[in-house]
Coordinates of C-alpha atoms in Angstrom, one line a residue:
M26 CA 8.0 -30.0 18.5
N27 CA 6.3 -27.4 20.2
R28 CA 2.6 -27.9 22.2
F29 CA 0.5 -27.1 19.7
K30 CA 2.0 -29.6 17.5
L31 CA 1.2 -32.2 20.2
L32 CA -2.4 -31.5 19.6
K33 CA -4.5 -34.2 17.5
Q34 CA -3.1 -34.5 14.3
T35 CA -6.5 -35.2 12.8
A36 CA -7.7 -31.7 14.3
L37 CA -4.6 -29.9 12.4
V38 CA -5.4 -31.5 9.1
L39 CA -8.8 -30.6 9.0
S40 CA -8.6 -27.2 10.4
A41 CA -7.5 -25.8 7.1
T42 CA -11.0 -26.9 5.6
M43 CA -12.8 -25.7 8.7
L44 CA -11.3 -22.2 7.8
L45 CA -13.9 -22.0 4.9
A46 CA -16.4 -24.2 6.1
G47 CA -19.0 -21.8 7.6
C48 CA -18.0 -19.6 4.6
A49 CA -20.6 -16.7 3.7
S50 CA -22.5 -17.6 7.2
G51 CA -25.1 -14.8 7.4
S52 CA -24.8 -14.4 11.0
A53 CA -23.1 -15.9 13.7
E54 CA -23.1 -17.1 17.4
S55 CA -20.6 -15.8 20.0
S56 CA -18.1 -18.3 20.1
Q57 CA -17.3 -19.8 23.5
T58 CA -13.5 -20.3 24.4
T59 CA -12.7 -23.9 25.9
A60 CA -9.3 -23.2 27.6
T61 CA -6.7 -25.4 28.8
E62 CA -4.9 -23.1 30.8
T63 CA -5.1 -20.6 33.6
Q64 CA -4.3 -17.1 32.8
T65 CA -3.1 -15.1 35.7
S66 CA -2.5 -11.3 35.2
T67 CA -1.2 -8.5 37.7
K68 CA -2.3 -4.9 36.6
S69 CA -0.6 -1.7 37.4
G70 CA -1.2 1.8 36.5
S71 CA 1.6 1.2 33.6
G72 CA 0.2 -1.7 32.0
T73 CA -0.2 -5.7 32.8
E74 CA 2.4 -8.0 33.0
S75 CA 1.3 -11.7 32.0
S76 CA 2.6 -14.9 33.6
T77 CA 0.9 -18.4 33.4
E78 CA 1.1 -21.3 35.5
Q79 CA 0.1 -24.9 34.0
S80 CA -2.9 -25.2 36.8
G81 CA -5.2 -27.4 34.9
S82 CA -8.5 -26.4 32.9
S83 CA -9.5 -23.2 33.3
T84 CA -13.3 -22.8 33.3
A85 CA -15.7 -20.3 32.0
Q86 CA -16.2 -18.8 35.5
D87 CA -12.4 -18.1 35.2
Q88 CA -12.6 -16.3 32.2
D89 CA -15.5 -14.3 33.1
A90 CA -13.9 -12.9 36.1
I91 CA -11.1 -10.9 33.9
L92 CA -13.5 -10.2 31.0
K93 CA -16.6 -9.3 33.0
D94 CA -14.6 -7.3 35.0
G95 CA -16.9 -4.4 35.4
Q96 CA -14.1 -2.5 33.5
K97 CA -15.1 -1.0 30.1
D98 CA -11.1 -1.1 29.1
T99 CA -11.0 0.6 25.7
L100 CA -9.6 -1.8 23.1
T101 CA -8.0 0.1 20.4
V102 CA -7.6 -1.5 17.2
V103 CA -5.1 -0.3 14.7
F104 CA -5.0 -1.2 10.9
P105 CA -4.0 0.8 7.5
G106 CA -7.0 2.1 5.4
G107 CA -7.4 4.3 2.5
S108 CA -9.4 6.7 4.7
S109 CA -8.7 7.4 8.5
S110 CA -12.4 8.6 9.2
P111 CA -15.0 6.9 6.7
A112 CA -18.2 7.9 7.3
D113 CA -19.4 4.9 9.0
L114 CA -16.5 4.4 11.5
E115 CA -18.9 5.4 14.3
A116 CA -21.7 3.1 13.4
V117 CA -19.2 0.1 12.5
E118 CA -17.9 0.7 15.8
A119 CA -21.2 0.8 17.5
G120 CA -22.1 -2.7 15.6
L121 CA -18.7 -4.2 17.1
Q122 CA -19.9 -2.9 20.5
S123 CA -23.1 -4.8 20.3
V124 CA -21.1 -8.2 19.8
V125 CA -18.2 -7.4 22.3
D126 CA -20.8 -6.4 25.1
T127 CA -22.1 -10.1 25.0
V128 CA -18.6 -11.5 25.4
M129 CA -16.9 -9.2 28.0
D130 CA -16.4 -5.4 29.6
A131 CA -14.7 -3.1 27.2
T132 CA -15.2 -0.4 24.3
V133 CA -13.9 -1.0 21.0
K134 CA -12.0 1.9 19.2
L135 CA -11.0 1.3 15.7
N136 CA -8.0 3.7 14.4
I137 CA -7.4 3.7 10.7
L138 CA -4.3 4.7 9.6
E139 CA -4.2 5.9 5.8
W140 CA -1.5 3.8 4.0
G141 CA 0.7 6.6 3.1
V142 CA 1.5 7.1 7.0
F143 CA 0.7 3.8 8.4
S144 CA 4.3 2.4 8.7
D145 CA 5.8 5.3 10.4
Q146 CA 2.7 6.0 12.8
Q147 CA 2.6 2.0 13.6
K148 CA 6.5 2.4 14.5
L149 CA 6.0 5.4 16.4
M150 CA 2.8 4.0 18.4
L151 CA 4.7 1.0 19.1
S152 CA 7.8 2.9 20.7
S153 CA 5.4 5.3 22.8
G154 CA 4.0 2.9 24.9
E155 CA 0.3 3.8 23.7
D156 CA -2.2 1.9 24.9
I157 CA -3.4 -0.3 22.1
A158 CA -5.0 -3.7 22.1
L159 CA -4.3 -4.9 18.3
M160 CA -1.8 -3.7 15.9
F161 CA -1.9 -5.0 12.5
T162 CA 1.4 -6.0 10.7
Y163 CA 1.9 -6.5 7.3
D164 CA 5.6 -7.5 7.5
S165 CA 5.0 -10.3 10.2
S166 CA 5.6 -10.1 14.2
K167 CA 9.4 -11.6 13.9
N168 CA 11.0 -8.3 14.4
Y169 CA 8.6 -6.6 16.9
A170 CA 9.0 -9.8 19.0
A171 CA 12.7 -9.4 18.8
S172 CA 12.3 -6.2 20.2
S173 CA 9.9 -6.7 22.8
Q174 CA 7.4 -4.4 21.2
V175 CA 4.6 -7.2 21.1
L176 CA 3.5 -9.6 23.9
D177 CA 4.1 -13.4 23.8
I178 CA 0.3 -14.6 23.4
T179 CA 0.7 -18.2 23.5
D180 CA -0.6 -18.6 26.6
L181 CA -3.4 -16.1 26.3
V182 CA -4.6 -17.5 23.0
N183 CA -5.1 -21.3 24.6
T184 CA -7.2 -19.8 27.1
Y185 CA -8.9 -16.7 25.2
A186 CA -9.0 -17.5 21.5
S187 CA -8.9 -21.8 21.5
D188 CA -11.7 -21.1 18.7
A189 CA -9.2 -19.2 16.3
L190 CA -6.7 -21.7 17.0
T191 CA -8.7 -24.5 15.8
T192 CA -10.3 -22.5 12.9
L193 CA -6.9 -21.1 11.4
G194 CA -5.1 -24.8 12.1
K195 CA -1.7 -25.3 10.6
Y196 CA -2.2 -21.3 9.2
A197 CA -1.5 -20.3 12.8
E198 CA 1.7 -22.4 13.4
A199 CA 2.9 -20.2 10.5
C200 CA 3.2 -17.4 13.0
Q201 CA 5.0 -19.3 15.4
I202 CA 8.5 -18.0 16.6
S203 CA 10.6 -20.6 18.3
G204 CA 7.2 -22.3 19.0
R205 CA 5.6 -18.9 20.3
Y206 CA 2.8 -16.9 19.4
Y207 CA 3.4 -13.2 19.0
G208 CA 0.2 -12.8 16.8
L209 CA -2.4 -14.7 14.6
P210 CA -3.0 -14.6 11.0
T211 CA -5.7 -13.0 9.1
F212 CA -7.8 -14.8 6.6
H213 CA -6.1 -13.9 3.3
E214 CA -4.5 -15.9 0.2
Y215 CA -1.7 -17.7 2.0
T216 CA -0.4 -18.6 -1.4
K217 CA 0.0 -15.9 -4.2
D218 CA -0.1 -15.8 -7.8
S219 CA 1.4 -13.2 -10.3
G220 CA 0.6 -11.8 -13.5
L221 CA -1.4 -8.9 -15.2
V222 CA -4.4 -6.7 -13.6
C223 CA -5.7 -4.4 -16.2
R224 CA -8.8 -3.0 -17.4
T225 CA -11.5 -5.0 -18.6
D226 CA -12.9 -2.1 -21.0
I227 CA -10.0 -2.1 -22.9
L228 CA -9.6 -5.7 -23.2
E229 CA -13.3 -6.2 -24.5
A230 CA -12.5 -2.9 -26.8
L231 CA -9.4 -5.1 -28.3
G232 CA -11.3 -8.2 -28.5
V233 CA -8.8 -9.9 -26.5
D234 CA -9.6 -13.2 -24.6
S235 CA -7.7 -13.5 -21.4
S236 CA -8.1 -17.1 -21.2
S237 CA -5.7 -17.2 -24.1
I238 CA -3.0 -15.4 -22.2
T239 CA -1.1 -18.2 -20.2
S240 CA 2.5 -17.0 -20.3
W241 CA 4.7 -13.7 -19.8
D242 CA 5.3 -13.6 -23.3
D243 CA 1.3 -13.8 -24.2
I244 CA 1.5 -10.8 -21.6
E245 CA 4.2 -9.0 -23.4
A246 CA 2.1 -9.4 -26.9
L247 CA -0.9 -8.0 -25.1
L248 CA 0.9 -4.9 -23.9
A249 CA 2.1 -4.2 -27.5
K250 CA -1.3 -4.4 -28.7
V251 CA -2.5 -1.9 -26.0
K252 CA 0.6 0.5 -26.6
A253 CA -0.3 0.5 -30.5
A254 CA -4.0 1.1 -29.7
Y255 CA -3.9 3.7 -26.7
P256 CA -0.4 5.2 -27.7
D257 CA -0.7 7.9 -25.0
M258 CA -1.8 5.3 -22.1
N259 CA 0.2 4.5 -19.3
I260 CA 0.6 0.9 -20.1
L261 CA 1.8 -0.7 -16.9
A262 CA 2.1 1.5 -13.5
P263 CA 3.9 0.4 -10.1
V264 CA 2.2 -2.2 -8.1
E265 CA 3.1 -0.4 -5.1
L266 CA 4.9 3.1 -4.4
E267 CA 8.4 2.9 -4.8
A268 CA 8.6 -0.8 -5.5
G269 CA 8.8 -0.6 -9.3
V270 CA 6.8 -2.1 -12.1
L271 CA 8.3 -5.8 -12.1
P272 CA 8.9 -6.8 -8.3
Y273 CA 6.6 -10.2 -8.7
Y274 CA 7.8 -11.3 -11.5
N275 CA 9.6 -14.3 -10.1
E276 CA 6.4 -14.8 -7.4
G277 CA 6.2 -18.4 -5.9
L278 CA 9.8 -19.6 -7.3
F279 CA 11.3 -18.8 -4.0
D280 CA 11.0 -18.7 -0.4
I281 CA 12.2 -15.2 0.8
L282 CA 13.5 -15.4 4.2
T283 CA 14.6 -11.7 4.8
D284 CA 14.7 -9.5 1.6
G285 CA 17.5 -10.7 -0.8
V286 CA 18.1 -14.1 1.2
A287 CA 16.0 -17.0 -0.1
V288 CA 15.8 -20.4 -0.9
R289 CA 14.1 -22.4 -3.9
V290 CA 10.6 -23.9 -3.4
D291 CA 11.7 -26.7 -5.8
G292 CA 14.3 -27.9 -3.9
D293 CA 14.9 -29.1 -0.5
G294 CA 15.6 -26.0 1.4
S295 CA 19.2 -26.5 2.3
E296 CA 20.8 -24.1 -0.2
V297 CA 20.3 -20.7 1.1
V298 CA 21.2 -17.9 -2.0
D299 CA 21.1 -14.4 -2.7
Y300 CA 18.1 -13.7 -4.8
Y301 CA 19.4 -10.7 -6.5
D302 CA 22.6 -12.9 -7.7
T303 CA 20.3 -15.6 -9.4
D304 CA 19.7 -16.2 -13.1
E305 CA 15.8 -15.6 -12.1
F306 CA 16.3 -12.1 -10.8
M307 CA 18.4 -11.4 -14.1
E308 CA 15.9 -12.6 -16.2
L309 CA 13.5 -10.2 -14.5
A310 CA 16.0 -7.3 -14.8
K311 CA 15.9 -8.0 -18.5
V312 CA 12.3 -8.3 -19.1
A313 CA 12.0 -4.9 -17.4
Y314 CA 14.9 -3.3 -19.2
D315 CA 13.3 -4.6 -22.4
W316 CA 10.0 -3.5 -21.6
N317 CA 10.8 -0.1 -20.4
Q318 CA 12.6 0.4 -23.8
K319 CA 9.6 -0.1 -25.5
G320 CA 7.1 2.0 -23.7
Y321 CA 5.2 -0.2 -21.6
F322 CA 6.2 1.6 -18.3
M323 CA 4.9 4.7 -17.0
P324 CA 7.3 7.3 -16.8
D325 CA 8.6 8.0 -13.2
A326 CA 7.5 4.7 -12.0
T327 CA 10.3 4.8 -9.1
T328 CA 8.7 8.5 -7.5
V329 CA 5.1 8.5 -8.7
T330 CA 3.1 9.0 -5.3
D331 CA -0.2 8.1 -6.7
T332 CA -1.1 4.5 -5.8
R333 CA -2.5 1.9 -8.6
Q334 CA -5.5 2.4 -7.5
D335 CA -5.8 6.1 -8.0
L336 CA -4.2 5.8 -11.4
L337 CA -6.7 3.5 -12.6
A338 CA -9.2 5.7 -11.7
A339 CA -7.8 8.7 -13.2
G340 CA -8.6 6.8 -16.6
N341 CA -5.2 6.8 -18.4
T342 CA -3.6 3.7 -17.2
F343 CA -4.2 0.1 -18.2
G344 CA -2.8 -2.0 -15.6
Y345 CA 0.0 -3.4 -13.4
V346 CA 1.7 -6.6 -12.7
G347 CA 1.1 -8.1 -9.3
Q348 CA -0.2 -10.8 -6.8
I349 CA -3.5 -12.4 -8.0
H350 CA -5.9 -14.1 -6.1
P351 CA -9.3 -15.1 -5.5
G352 CA -11.4 -11.6 -5.2
T353 CA -9.0 -9.7 -6.5
A354 CA -10.8 -7.8 -9.5
T355 CA -13.5 -7.4 -6.8
Q356 CA -10.8 -5.8 -4.4
E357 CA -9.7 -3.7 -7.1
L358 CA -13.1 -2.4 -8.4
K359 CA -13.8 -1.5 -4.8
N360 CA -10.9 0.8 -4.2
S361 CA -10.6 2.3 -7.5
G362 CA -14.4 2.2 -9.3
V363 CA -12.9 0.6 -12.0
A364 CA -13.5 -3.2 -13.4
V365 CA -10.4 -5.1 -14.0
T366 CA -9.4 -8.4 -15.5
T367 CA -6.8 -10.7 -13.7
I368 CA -4.5 -12.9 -15.6
P369 CA -2.1 -15.0 -13.7
V370 CA 0.7 -16.6 -15.3
G371 CA 3.1 -17.3 -12.2
H372 CA 3.7 -19.9 -9.6
R373 CA 2.0 -20.8 -6.3
A374 CA 3.9 -21.4 -3.2
L375 CA 2.9 -22.1 0.5
T376 CA 5.6 -20.4 2.5
T377 CA 5.8 -19.2 6.2
G378 CA 6.0 -15.6 5.0
N379 CA 3.0 -15.7 2.7
V380 CA 0.5 -16.8 5.7
N381 CA 2.4 -14.7 8.5
F382 CA 2.9 -11.6 6.9
A383 CA -0.5 -10.2 8.0
Q384 CA -1.3 -10.7 11.6
Y385 CA -2.7 -9.0 14.6
M386 CA -0.5 -8.4 17.5
V387 CA -0.9 -7.4 20.9
P388 CA 1.5 -4.5 21.7
T389 CA 3.4 -4.9 25.0
S390 CA 2.0 -1.6 26.0
S391 CA -1.6 -3.0 26.2
S392 CA -3.1 -2.8 29.4
T393 CA -5.6 -5.5 28.8
P394 CA -3.9 -8.4 27.1
E395 CA -6.7 -11.1 28.1
K396 CA -9.4 -8.5 26.3
A397 CA -7.3 -7.8 23.6
V398 CA -7.1 -11.5 22.5
K399 CA -10.6 -12.5 23.1
L400 CA -11.4 -9.7 20.6
L401 CA -9.0 -11.0 18.1
D402 CA -10.8 -14.5 18.7
L403 CA -14.1 -12.8 17.9
M404 CA -12.5 -11.3 14.5
L405 CA -11.3 -14.8 13.3
T406 CA -14.9 -16.4 14.5
N407 CA -17.5 -14.4 14.5
A408 CA -19.6 -13.6 11.2
D409 CA -21.1 -10.8 12.6
V410 CA -17.8 -9.1 13.5
S411 CA -16.7 -10.4 9.9
N412 CA -19.4 -8.6 7.8
L413 CA -19.1 -5.3 10.0
L414 CA -15.2 -5.1 9.3
M415 CA -15.5 -6.0 5.8
Y416 CA -18.7 -4.4 4.4
G417 CA -19.9 -2.1 7.1
V418 CA -23.4 -1.6 8.0
E419 CA -25.9 -3.5 6.7
G420 CA -29.0 -1.8 5.2
K421 CA -26.5 1.5 5.0
D422 CA -23.7 0.1 3.4
Y423 CA -24.4 -3.2 2.4
V424 CA -27.7 -5.0 1.4
V425 CA -28.1 -8.8 1.3
K426 CA -28.5 -9.5 -2.6
D427 CA -29.7 -13.2 -1.9
A428 CA -30.3 -14.7 1.5
Q429 CA -30.1 -18.2 0.1
T430 CA -26.6 -18.1 -1.4
K431 CA -25.0 -15.3 1.1
V432 CA -24.7 -12.6 -1.4
A433 CA -24.2 -9.2 -0.5
G434 CA -23.9 -5.9 -2.4
Y435 CA -24.5 -1.7 -2.4
P436 CA -27.7 -0.6 -1.9
D437 CA -29.3 1.2 -4.5
G438 CA -27.8 4.4 -5.3
V439 CA -24.4 3.4 -3.4
D440 CA -21.5 2.7 -5.1
S441 CA -17.5 2.6 -4.1
S442 CA -17.3 6.4 -4.7
S443 CA -20.2 6.9 -2.1
V444 CA -20.3 4.0 0.8
G445 CA -19.4 4.9 4.0
W446 CA -17.5 1.8 4.7
N447 CA -14.5 -0.1 2.5
N448 CA -12.2 -2.6 3.8
E449 CA -9.7 -5.3 2.0
T450 CA -10.2 -9.0 3.4
W451 CA -6.7 -9.5 4.4
L452 CA -7.5 -6.6 6.9
A453 CA -10.3 -7.4 8.3
G454 CA -9.7 -10.6 10.5
N455 CA -11.7 -13.8 8.6
G456 CA -13.4 -12.1 5.9
S457 CA -14.1 -16.1 4.8
L458 CA -16.8 -16.1 7.3
A459 CA -18.8 -12.9 5.9
Y460 CA -21.1 -13.1 3.0
A461 CA -19.7 -13.3 -0.8
W462 CA -19.9 -10.0 -2.8
E463 CA -22.2 -9.4 -5.7
S464 CA -19.2 -9.0 -8.2
D465 CA -17.6 -12.2 -6.8
P466 CA -18.5 -15.8 -7.9
V467 CA -21.0 -17.4 -4.6
D468 CA -18.4 -19.8 -4.0
I469 CA -15.4 -17.0 -3.9
W470 CA -14.4 -18.5 -0.4
Q471 CA -14.3 -22.0 -1.5
Q472 CA -12.2 -20.7 -4.6
Y473 CA -9.6 -19.5 -1.9
Q474 CA -9.8 -22.8 -0.2
T475 CA -8.6 -24.7 -3.5
F476 CA -6.6 -21.9 -4.7
N477 CA -4.4 -22.2 -1.2
D478 CA -4.5 -25.9 -1.5
S479 CA -3.0 -25.5 -5.2
A480 CA 0.2 -24.2 -3.8
T481 CA 3.8 -26.4 -3.9
V482 CA 4.4 -26.2 -0.1
S483 CA 7.9 -24.6 0.4
P484 CA 10.5 -27.2 2.0
L485 CA 11.0 -24.3 4.6
Y486 CA 7.0 -24.3 5.7
G487 CA 6.7 -23.3 9.3
F488 CA 10.4 -22.3 9.7
T489 CA 10.7 -18.5 11.0
F490 CA 14.5 -16.7 10.5
D491 CA 15.4 -15.4 13.3
T492 CA 17.0 -12.1 12.2
S493 CA 18.7 -11.0 15.7
N494 CA 22.2 -11.8 15.2
V495 CA 22.5 -10.2 11.8
K496 CA 20.7 -7.0 12.4
T497 CA 23.6 -4.8 11.3
E498 CA 24.3 -6.8 8.0
I499 CA 20.3 -6.6 7.3
T500 CA 20.3 -3.1 7.8
A501 CA 23.0 -2.4 5.1
I502 CA 21.4 -4.9 2.7
T503 CA 18.2 -3.5 3.2
N504 CA 19.7 0.3 2.3
V505 CA 21.6 -1.3 -1.0
I506 CA 18.2 -3.1 -2.1
S507 CA 16.4 0.1 -1.4
K508 CA 19.1 1.5 -3.8
Y509 CA 18.9 -0.6 -6.6
K510 CA 15.8 -2.9 -6.6
A511 CA 12.8 -0.2 -7.6
V512 CA 15.5 0.9 -10.4
I513 CA 16.0 -2.4 -11.7
C514 CA 12.2 -3.7 -11.6
S515 CA 11.7 -0.4 -13.3
G516 CA 13.8 -1.4 -16.6
Y517 CA 16.0 2.3 -15.7
S518 CA 19.5 0.6 -15.4
D519 CA 21.2 -1.8 -17.8
P520 CA 20.7 -5.1 -16.3
E521 CA 24.4 -6.4 -16.8
S522 CA 26.2 -3.8 -15.2
S523 CA 23.2 -2.4 -12.5
V524 CA 22.7 -6.0 -11.1
K525 CA 26.3 -6.9 -10.9
Q526 CA 27.1 -3.6 -9.1
M527 CA 23.6 -4.6 -6.8
V528 CA 25.2 -7.8 -6.1
D529 CA 28.6 -6.2 -5.5
E530 CA 27.5 -4.1 -2.9
L531 CA 25.5 -6.4 -0.9
N532 CA 28.5 -8.7 -0.6
S533 CA 30.0 -5.8 0.8
A534 CA 27.5 -4.9 3.2
G535 CA 27.6 -8.6 4.3
I536 CA 24.8 -10.6 3.1
A537 CA 27.1 -13.7 3.3
N538 CA 26.9 -13.3 6.8
I539 CA 23.0 -13.4 6.7
I540 CA 23.4 -16.4 4.3
T541 CA 25.5 -18.1 6.8
E542 CA 23.5 -17.7 9.8
A543 CA 20.0 -18.6 7.9
Q544 CA 21.7 -21.9 7.2
A545 CA 22.8 -22.7 10.6
Q546 CA 19.0 -22.1 11.5
I547 CA 17.8 -23.8 9.0
S548 CA 19.8 -26.9 10.0
N549 CA 19.2 -26.8 13.6
W550 CA 15.4 -26.8 12.3
K551 CA 15.3 -29.3 10.3
A552 CA 17.7 -31.6 12.7
G553 CA 14.5 -30.7 15.1
N554 CA 11.5 -31.7 12.7

């Protein structure tokens, strides 16, 4: 058992509730960290090497000596977004600076990479040694930790982000790799549902009550009705570029350890399977093929370069099948300018991957990791920072519509197409500390809490698969999955033949070796827990 699990159990149980206890708070006091360890560091021109000595309790004076050292170090935060240069970027940076100045000597710089280039640019930045304080990831920190591209920040978060650890509670633990932290999770939906996200105006025009739709069969009947009424419309668009149309059809049934390798959530976690060789994936393939034959999928679904938000905004797309959580409708409204209705019909599971996929990490090349971790602490515990990162500048990008209920909205004359700042909850640190948005229920953050609590906990929650021994095989099966998955999920090939070909090639690529490795690690993990 790692040392964070040695903390008082009562605190850990309560911490998940504390995550939303201060939801929609309109203002925040800067957090004062209570540390348990002394962090000593040696700075050099090429960066910072940190070592930790167990030497009793760190004091505020110890921290101030590092955080308020008179050096205005630049803390660059890198994350994805729809625009690399929103109009109010500098104003948001200035707002953040006013908070940071009260805590440490540093200058905050936000580097937003557009979605289309984020993955490639992220890899380049991490490999080039660029001085970055915090780097966002949406595929967990495990691969970056294995390649030594990000720091082990376990001791740093104890000292400079203990408030964040308390706030996140058990959700922070999902980010541990062999008992060590290489990042902390943002606030987001820690479980996922799946279903249809579609245009509200079309539902209203057809007289459809969305609450009556409770299954995939009901969704198919709706798609048929829309197709008949709007024969020239794209009925379903891909949920993500190059992902196909139905990749989330089986959401919540499996805990995916690495793409293609999984355990069933309703089992005990002891049987590892090839997900693409299951009855559930074959059902997905058959549904996708059938729906495509009926004209429910847009043409060129595997090669389209427009995002789902762009397609919705263009006015000739009904919707998509994707992940759904509280706030999805507002998120899509802000991103596309189109009012949508969410119709969940899937399953919810609390898995390690659902929590730890979205994290902020400290790159190995960071010259000031202590200040970087303190900035992350502010992002996860300070409501003023949350409002800035979520909504931008008060009075310009948003106004408080109701101070009593803590609701914000656009100023007069401003909408999603003209606002100077727009961000998504899962990118913004701890969005649950910010105002509720006017198009959401006032209790939206409590709804997140209820949503997360309703999930079936995976038997492997807290387990992280170390893929370092099977890197070659993972590369090989990734190539196979890239070849087949989007095509199958878009219904472009006969499922009986294409799924068999995919499974055969996965076997040739060595997926059995990955399953064996995962099985061994799970056995060891179970024995230690």
